[in-house]
């Protein structure tokens, strides 16, 4: 058994005693698997920098550089930024003059709608989660299950009554309407996520604070909330990703002034009657990835506990 272990240790798969001591063997395997998963995204990014005639070339061009002659010239393309300029200004018809596409407005709409709805759901959901965790009602599990059922139905099932309600109250095509709708659908996820974090906190410190005269409001803001910062960050990231990529509600409930990027992206599928412009579509997708990538990058340290729903002890 010892000899068997020594062979694996010699290959770099030694028993890890911490994240920083996984060994080069495990690190290499993780790097290869991560690269395979990232390949589709990398292909989209490379396509965004390709000339249009190189997007569907055979054999496919795979790299913007030859890496000192290691990659044959037939697989190398010359990068261009023209596709990113075309996202915001391009000719809509063959031979027509370039005109604004409105994508600056669509990106602004996506940022405002997604961030506002997620933050609003985080505020309301965190307060509700603390209440469910610390002051459970009779039939608490039933109430939580009912809240969860709001996310069980696919969007296509509830879209018709939602459209009718929006028309009656005059919210169709407005920022208020789409933000409130996304907030409602993010609440169930937020409550369940945050409740799992509050449940794992020790009650002793909160009880001691109450004995010293602290109100429930102070206990929440001064003691409980600072301990679940990781939960807040993880919940924000996952809620942002869900809202950022949502298409159906945005398609049917947003107007020309509140349209988001996923809805506007179909304009690039057939650009100027010349068929699908894959390089333009890839440029839009690349720009669309940047905000979520940055948020995820800066909050990555909190995501592990979010994925495990608070089961990993600090």
CSV table of C-alpha atoms in Angstrom, one decimal:
chain,number,residue,atom,x,y,z
A,1,UNK,CA,0.0,0.0,0.0
A,2,UNK,CA,2.9,2.3,0.8
A,3,UNK,CA,4.6,1.5,-2.5
A,4,UNK,CA,1.3,2.2,-4.3
A,5,UNK,CA,1.0,5.6,-2.6
A,6,UNK,CA,4.6,6.4,-3.4
A,7,UNK,CA,4.0,5.8,-7.2
A,8,UNK,CA,1.1,8.3,-7.2
A,9,UNK,CA,3.1,10.8,-5.2
A,10,UNK,CA,6.0,10.5,-7.6
A,11,UNK,CA,3.6,11.4,-10.4
A,12,UNK,CA,2.5,14.5,-8.5
A,13,UNK,CA,-0.7,13.2,-7.0
A,14,UNK,CA,0.4,13.4,-3.4
A,15,UNK,CA,-2.2,13.7,-0.7
A,16,UNK,CA,-3.2,17.3,-0.4
A,17,UNK,CA,-3.2,18.9,3.0
A,18,UNK,CA,-4.5,22.2,1.6
A,19,UNK,CA,-5.6,24.0,-1.5
A,20,UNK,CA,-2.1,25.3,-2.1
A,21,UNK,CA,-0.5,21.8,-1.8
A,22,UNK,CA,-2.6,19.8,-4.3
A,23,UNK,CA,0.6,18.8,-6.3
A,24,UNK,CA,1.4,19.4,-9.9
A,25,UNK,CA,-0.4,16.2,-11.0
A,26,UNK,CA,-3.8,17.3,-9.7
A,27,UNK,CA,-3.1,20.8,-10.9
A,28,UNK,CA,-2.3,19.6,-14.4
A,29,UNK,CA,-5.5,17.4,-14.6
A,30,UNK,CA,-7.6,20.3,-13.4
A,31,UNK,CA,-6.0,22.7,-15.9
A,32,UNK,CA,-6.7,20.3,-18.8
A,33,UNK,CA,-10.4,19.7,-17.7
A,34,UNK,CA,-10.9,23.5,-17.2
A,35,UNK,CA,-9.4,24.2,-20.7
A,36,UNK,CA,-11.7,21.7,-22.3
A,37,UNK,CA,-14.7,23.3,-20.6
A,38,UNK,CA,-13.5,26.8,-21.6
A,39,UNK,CA,-12.9,25.8,-25.3
A,40,UNK,CA,-16.4,26.9,-26.5
A,41,UNK,CA,-16.0,30.3,-24.9
A,42,UNK,CA,-12.5,30.6,-26.3
A,43,UNK,CA,-13.8,29.7,-29.8
A,44,UNK,CA,-16.5,32.5,-29.5
A,45,UNK,CA,-13.9,35.0,-28.4
A,46,UNK,CA,-11.5,34.1,-31.2
A,47,UNK,CA,-14.4,34.3,-33.7
A,48,UNK,CA,-15.1,37.8,-32.5
A,49,UNK,CA,-11.7,38.9,-33.7
A,50,UNK,CA,-11.8,37.1,-37.1
A,51,UNK,CA,-12.6,38.7,-40.4
A,52,UNK,CA,-16.0,37.5,-41.7
A,53,UNK,CA,-14.6,35.4,-44.4
A,54,UNK,CA,-12.4,33.5,-41.9
A,55,UNK,CA,-15.3,32.6,-39.5
A,56,UNK,CA,-16.4,29.5,-41.5
A,57,UNK,CA,-13.1,28.8,-43.3
A,58,UNK,CA,-12.0,25.2,-43.9
A,59,UNK,CA,-9.7,24.2,-42.3
A,60,UNK,CA,-10.8,26.4,-39.4
A,61,UNK,CA,-8.5,29.1,-38.2
A,62,UNK,CA,-7.8,28.5,-34.6
A,63,UNK,CA,-5.3,31.0,-33.4
A,64,UNK,CA,-4.4,34.7,-33.8
A,65,UNK,CA,-0.7,33.9,-33.6
A,66,UNK,CA,1.5,31.1,-34.8
A,67,UNK,CA,3.2,30.8,-31.4
A,68,UNK,CA,6.7,31.1,-32.9
A,69,UNK,CA,6.0,28.8,-35.8
A,70,UNK,CA,4.4,26.0,-33.8
A,71,UNK,CA,1.0,26.4,-35.4
A,72,UNK,CA,0.8,26.1,-39.3
A,73,UNK,CA,-0.2,29.3,-41.1
A,74,UNK,CA,-3.4,27.8,-42.5
A,75,UNK,CA,-4.7,27.7,-38.9
A,76,UNK,CA,-3.8,31.3,-38.1
A,77,UNK,CA,-6.0,34.3,-38.7
A,78,UNK,CA,-5.3,38.1,-38.6
A,79,UNK,CA,-7.1,39.7,-35.6
A,80,UNK,CA,-9.4,42.6,-36.3
A,81,UNK,CA,-11.5,44.9,-34.1
A,82,UNK,CA,-14.0,45.7,-36.9
A,83,UNK,CA,-16.6,43.3,-35.5
A,84,UNK,CA,-16.7,45.1,-32.2
A,85,UNK,CA,-17.3,48.5,-33.9
A,86,UNK,CA,-20.1,46.9,-36.0
A,87,UNK,CA,-21.9,46.0,-32.8
A,88,UNK,CA,-22.7,49.6,-32.2
A,89,UNK,CA,-22.5,51.1,-35.8
A,90,UNK,CA,-23.1,49.2,-39.0
A,91,UNK,CA,-25.0,49.1,-42.3
A,92,UNK,CA,-28.4,47.5,-41.8
A,93,UNK,CA,-28.9,46.9,-45.6
A,94,UNK,CA,-26.6,45.9,-48.4
A,95,UNK,CA,-24.8,49.1,-49.6
A,96,UNK,CA,-26.5,51.3,-47.0
A,97,UNK,CA,-24.8,53.9,-44.9
A,98,UNK,CA,-23.7,52.8,-41.3
A,99,UNK,CA,-26.1,53.7,-38.6
A,100,UNK,CA,-26.4,53.3,-34.9
A,101,UNK,CA,-27.7,49.9,-33.8
A,102,UNK,CA,-28.8,50.9,-30.3
A,103,UNK,CA,-26.7,48.2,-28.6
A,104,UNK,CA,-25.3,50.7,-26.2
A,105,UNK,CA,-28.8,51.2,-24.9
A,106,UNK,CA,-29.4,47.5,-24.8
A,107,UNK,CA,-26.3,46.9,-22.7
A,108,UNK,CA,-27.3,49.7,-20.4
A,109,UNK,CA,-30.8,48.1,-20.1
A,110,UNK,CA,-29.3,44.7,-19.2
A,111,UNK,CA,-27.0,46.1,-16.6
A,112,UNK,CA,-29.7,48.3,-14.9
A,113,UNK,CA,-32.5,45.6,-15.0
A,114,UNK,CA,-30.3,42.7,-13.9
A,115,UNK,CA,-28.5,44.5,-11.1
A,116,UNK,CA,-31.6,46.3,-9.8
A,117,UNK,CA,-33.7,43.2,-9.7
A,118,UNK,CA,-31.0,41.1,-8.0
A,119,UNK,CA,-30.2,43.7,-5.4
A,120,UNK,CA,-33.9,44.2,-4.6
A,121,UNK,CA,-34.4,40.5,-4.3
A,122,UNK,CA,-31.3,40.3,-2.1
A,123,UNK,CA,-32.6,42.9,0.3
A,124,UNK,CA,-36.1,41.4,0.6
A,125,UNK,CA,-35.0,37.8,0.5
A,126,UNK,CA,-32.3,38.2,3.1
A,127,UNK,CA,-34.8,39.8,5.6
A,128,UNK,CA,-37.3,37.0,4.8
A,129,UNK,CA,-34.6,34.3,5.1
A,130,UNK,CA,-33.5,35.6,8.6
A,131,UNK,CA,-37.1,35.5,9.7
A,132,UNK,CA,-37.6,32.0,8.5
A,133,UNK,CA,-34.4,30.9,10.2
A,134,UNK,CA,-34.8,32.7,13.5
A,135,UNK,CA,-38.6,33.0,13.9
A,136,UNK,CA,-40.1,29.9,12.3
A,137,UNK,CA,-43.9,29.8,12.0
A,138,UNK,CA,-46.1,26.8,12.4
A,139,UNK,CA,-45.8,24.9,9.1
A,140,UNK,CA,-42.5,26.7,8.3
A,141,UNK,CA,-41.4,24.0,5.9
A,142,UNK,CA,-44.7,24.2,4.0
A,143,UNK,CA,-44.3,28.0,3.5
A,144,UNK,CA,-40.7,27.5,2.2
A,145,UNK,CA,-41.9,24.8,-0.2
A,146,UNK,CA,-44.7,27.1,-1.5
A,147,UNK,CA,-42.0,29.8,-2.1
A,148,UNK,CA,-39.9,27.2,-3.9
A,149,UNK,CA,-42.7,26.2,-6.2
A,150,UNK,CA,-42.6,29.7,-7.9
A,151,UNK,CA,-39.3,28.5,-9.5
A,152,UNK,CA,-40.6,25.0,-10.4
A,153,UNK,CA,-42.8,26.1,-13.3
A,154,UNK,CA,-41.0,26.9,-16.5
A,155,UNK,CA,-41.4,30.5,-17.8
A,156,UNK,CA,-43.4,29.4,-20.8
A,157,UNK,CA,-46.2,28.1,-18.5
A,158,UNK,CA,-46.7,31.4,-16.6
A,159,UNK,CA,-46.0,33.9,-19.4
A,160,UNK,CA,-49.6,34.3,-20.6
A,161,UNK,CA,-51.1,35.3,-17.3
A,162,UNK,CA,-48.1,37.6,-16.6
A,163,UNK,CA,-48.6,39.3,-19.9
A,164,UNK,CA,-52.3,39.9,-19.2
A,165,UNK,CA,-51.6,41.2,-15.7
A,166,UNK,CA,-48.9,43.6,-17.1
A,167,UNK,CA,-51.3,44.9,-19.6
A,168,UNK,CA,-54.1,45.5,-17.0
A,169,UNK,CA,-51.8,47.5,-14.7
A,170,UNK,CA,-49.8,49.2,-17.5
A,171,UNK,CA,-46.4,47.8,-16.8
A,172,UNK,CA,-45.7,46.3,-20.2
A,173,UNK,CA,-42.5,47.7,-21.7
A,174,UNK,CA,-41.5,49.5,-18.6
A,175,UNK,CA,-38.4,49.2,-16.4
A,176,UNK,CA,-40.5,48.9,-13.3
A,177,UNK,CA,-42.5,46.0,-14.7
A,178,UNK,CA,-39.5,43.8,-15.8
A,179,UNK,CA,-37.5,44.6,-12.7
A,180,UNK,CA,-40.4,43.7,-10.4
A,181,UNK,CA,-40.9,40.5,-12.3
A,182,UNK,CA,-37.3,39.4,-12.1
A,183,UNK,CA,-37.3,40.3,-8.5
A,184,UNK,CA,-40.2,38.1,-7.8
A,185,UNK,CA,-38.6,35.2,-9.6
A,186,UNK,CA,-35.2,35.7,-7.8
A,187,UNK,CA,-36.8,35.8,-4.4
A,188,UNK,CA,-37.3,32.1,-4.0
A,189,UNK,CA,-33.7,31.4,-4.8
A,190,UNK,CA,-32.5,34.2,-2.6
A,191,UNK,CA,-34.6,33.1,0.4
A,192,UNK,CA,-33.5,29.4,0.2
A,193,UNK,CA,-29.8,30.4,-0.3
A,194,UNK,CA,-29.6,32.9,2.5
A,195,UNK,CA,-31.6,30.7,4.9
A,196,UNK,CA,-29.0,28.0,4.6
A,197,UNK,CA,-26.3,30.5,5.6
A,198,UNK,CA,-28.3,31.9,8.6
A,199,UNK,CA,-29.0,28.3,9.8
A,200,UNK,CA,-25.3,27.5,10.2
A,201,UNK,CA,-24.6,30.5,12.4
A,202,UNK,CA,-24.2,30.0,16.1
A,203,UNK,CA,-27.1,31.4,18.2
A,204,UNK,CA,-25.0,31.9,21.3
A,205,UNK,CA,-23.6,35.3,20.2
A,206,UNK,CA,-27.0,36.6,19.2
A,207,UNK,CA,-28.5,35.5,22.5
A,208,UNK,CA,-25.7,37.2,24.4
A,209,UNK,CA,-26.3,40.4,22.5
A,210,UNK,CA,-30.0,40.3,23.3
A,211,UNK,CA,-29.2,39.8,27.0
A,212,UNK,CA,-27.0,42.9,26.8
A,213,UNK,CA,-30.0,44.9,25.5
A,214,UNK,CA,-29.5,44.7,21.7
A,215,UNK,CA,-32.7,44.8,19.7
A,216,UNK,CA,-33.5,42.3,17.0
A,217,UNK,CA,-32.7,44.9,14.4
A,218,UNK,CA,-29.2,45.4,15.8
A,219,UNK,CA,-28.7,41.6,16.1
A,220,UNK,CA,-29.5,41.3,12.4
A,221,UNK,CA,-27.3,44.1,11.1
A,222,UNK,CA,-24.4,44.0,13.6
A,223,UNK,CA,-24.0,40.3,14.2
A,224,UNK,CA,-25.8,38.0,11.8
A,225,UNK,CA,-25.4,40.0,8.5
A,226,UNK,CA,-21.6,40.5,8.7
A,227,UNK,CA,-21.2,36.7,9.1
A,228,UNK,CA,-23.0,35.9,5.9
A,229,UNK,CA,-21.1,38.2,3.5
A,230,UNK,CA,-20.0,35.2,1.5
A,231,UNK,CA,-23.6,34.1,1.2
A,232,UNK,CA,-24.7,37.5,0.0
A,233,UNK,CA,-21.9,37.6,-2.6
A,234,UNK,CA,-22.6,34.1,-3.9
A,235,UNK,CA,-26.4,34.7,-4.0
A,236,UNK,CA,-25.8,37.9,-5.9
A,237,UNK,CA,-23.6,36.2,-8.5
A,238,UNK,CA,-25.9,33.3,-9.2
A,239,UNK,CA,-29.0,35.6,-9.3
A,240,UNK,CA,-27.2,38.0,-11.7
A,241,UNK,CA,-26.3,35.1,-14.0
A,242,UNK,CA,-29.9,33.8,-14.1
A,243,UNK,CA,-31.3,37.3,-14.8
A,244,UNK,CA,-28.5,38.4,-17.2
A,245,UNK,CA,-29.2,35.4,-19.5
A,246,UNK,CA,-33.1,35.5,-19.3
A,247,UNK,CA,-34.7,35.7,-22.7
A,248,UNK,CA,-38.4,34.8,-22.8
A,249,UNK,CA,-39.8,37.4,-20.3
A,250,UNK,CA,-37.5,40.1,-21.8
A,251,UNK,CA,-38.7,39.2,-25.3
A,252,UNK,CA,-42.4,39.5,-24.5
A,253,UNK,CA,-42.5,42.1,-21.7
A,254,UNK,CA,-39.9,44.6,-22.6
A,255,UNK,CA,-40.4,47.5,-25.1
A,256,UNK,CA,-38.1,49.2,-27.6
A,257,UNK,CA,-36.6,51.4,-24.8
A,258,UNK,CA,-36.2,48.6,-22.3
A,259,UNK,CA,-35.0,45.8,-24.6
A,260,UNK,CA,-32.1,43.8,-23.2
A,261,UNK,CA,-29.1,42.3,-25.1
A,262,UNK,CA,-30.4,38.7,-25.3
A,263,UNK,CA,-33.5,40.0,-27.1
A,264,UNK,CA,-31.6,42.4,-29.3
A,265,UNK,CA,-29.0,39.8,-30.3
A,266,UNK,CA,-31.4,38.2,-32.8
A,267,UNK,CA,-30.9,41.3,-34.9
A,268,UNK,CA,-27.4,40.1,-35.6
A,269,UNK,CA,-28.5,36.6,-36.8
A,270,UNK,CA,-29.4,38.1,-40.2
A,271,UNK,CA,-27.5,41.2,-40.7
A,272,UNK,CA,-28.4,43.3,-43.7
A,273,UNK,CA,-29.9,40.4,-45.6
A,274,UNK,CA,-26.5,38.7,-46.1
A,275,UNK,CA,-27.2,35.7,-43.9
A,276,UNK,CA,-25.9,35.0,-40.5
A,277,UNK,CA,-23.0,37.2,-39.6
A,278,UNK,CA,-21.2,34.9,-37.1
A,279,UNK,CA,-18.3,37.2,-36.4
A,280,UNK,CA,-20.8,40.0,-35.4
A,281,UNK,CA,-22.7,37.6,-33.2
A,282,UNK,CA,-19.5,36.4,-31.6
A,283,UNK,CA,-18.5,40.0,-30.9
A,284,UNK,CA,-21.8,40.7,-29.2
A,285,UNK,CA,-21.5,37.5,-27.1
A,286,UNK,CA,-18.0,38.4,-26.1
A,287,UNK,CA,-19.0,41.9,-24.9
A,288,UNK,CA,-22.0,40.3,-23.2
A,289,UNK,CA,-19.7,37.9,-21.2
A,290,UNK,CA,-17.5,40.7,-19.8
A,291,UNK,CA,-19.7,42.1,-17.0
A,292,UNK,CA,-20.6,38.7,-15.5
A,293,UNK,CA,-17.0,37.5,-15.9
A,294,UNK,CA,-15.7,40.6,-13.9
A,295,UNK,CA,-18.3,40.2,-11.2
A,296,UNK,CA,-17.6,36.4,-10.9
A,297,UNK,CA,-13.8,37.0,-10.9
A,298,UNK,CA,-13.9,39.5,-8.1
A,299,UNK,CA,-16.3,37.4,-6.0
A,300,UNK,CA,-14.8,34.0,-6.8
A,301,UNK,CA,-13.6,33.4,-3.3
A,302,UNK,CA,-17.2,33.3,-2.1
A,303,UNK,CA,-18.6,31.0,-4.8
A,304,UNK,CA,-17.6,27.7,-3.3
A,305,UNK,CA,-19.8,28.1,-0.3
A,306,UNK,CA,-22.6,29.3,-2.5
A,307,UNK,CA,-22.4,26.2,-4.7
A,308,UNK,CA,-22.5,24.0,-1.6
A,309,UNK,CA,-25.4,26.0,-0.1
A,310,UNK,CA,-23.5,26.8,3.1
A,311,UNK,CA,-22.5,23.2,3.9
A,312,UNK,CA,-18.8,24.0,3.8
A,313,UNK,CA,-17.7,25.2,7.2
A,314,UNK,CA,-15.3,28.2,7.4
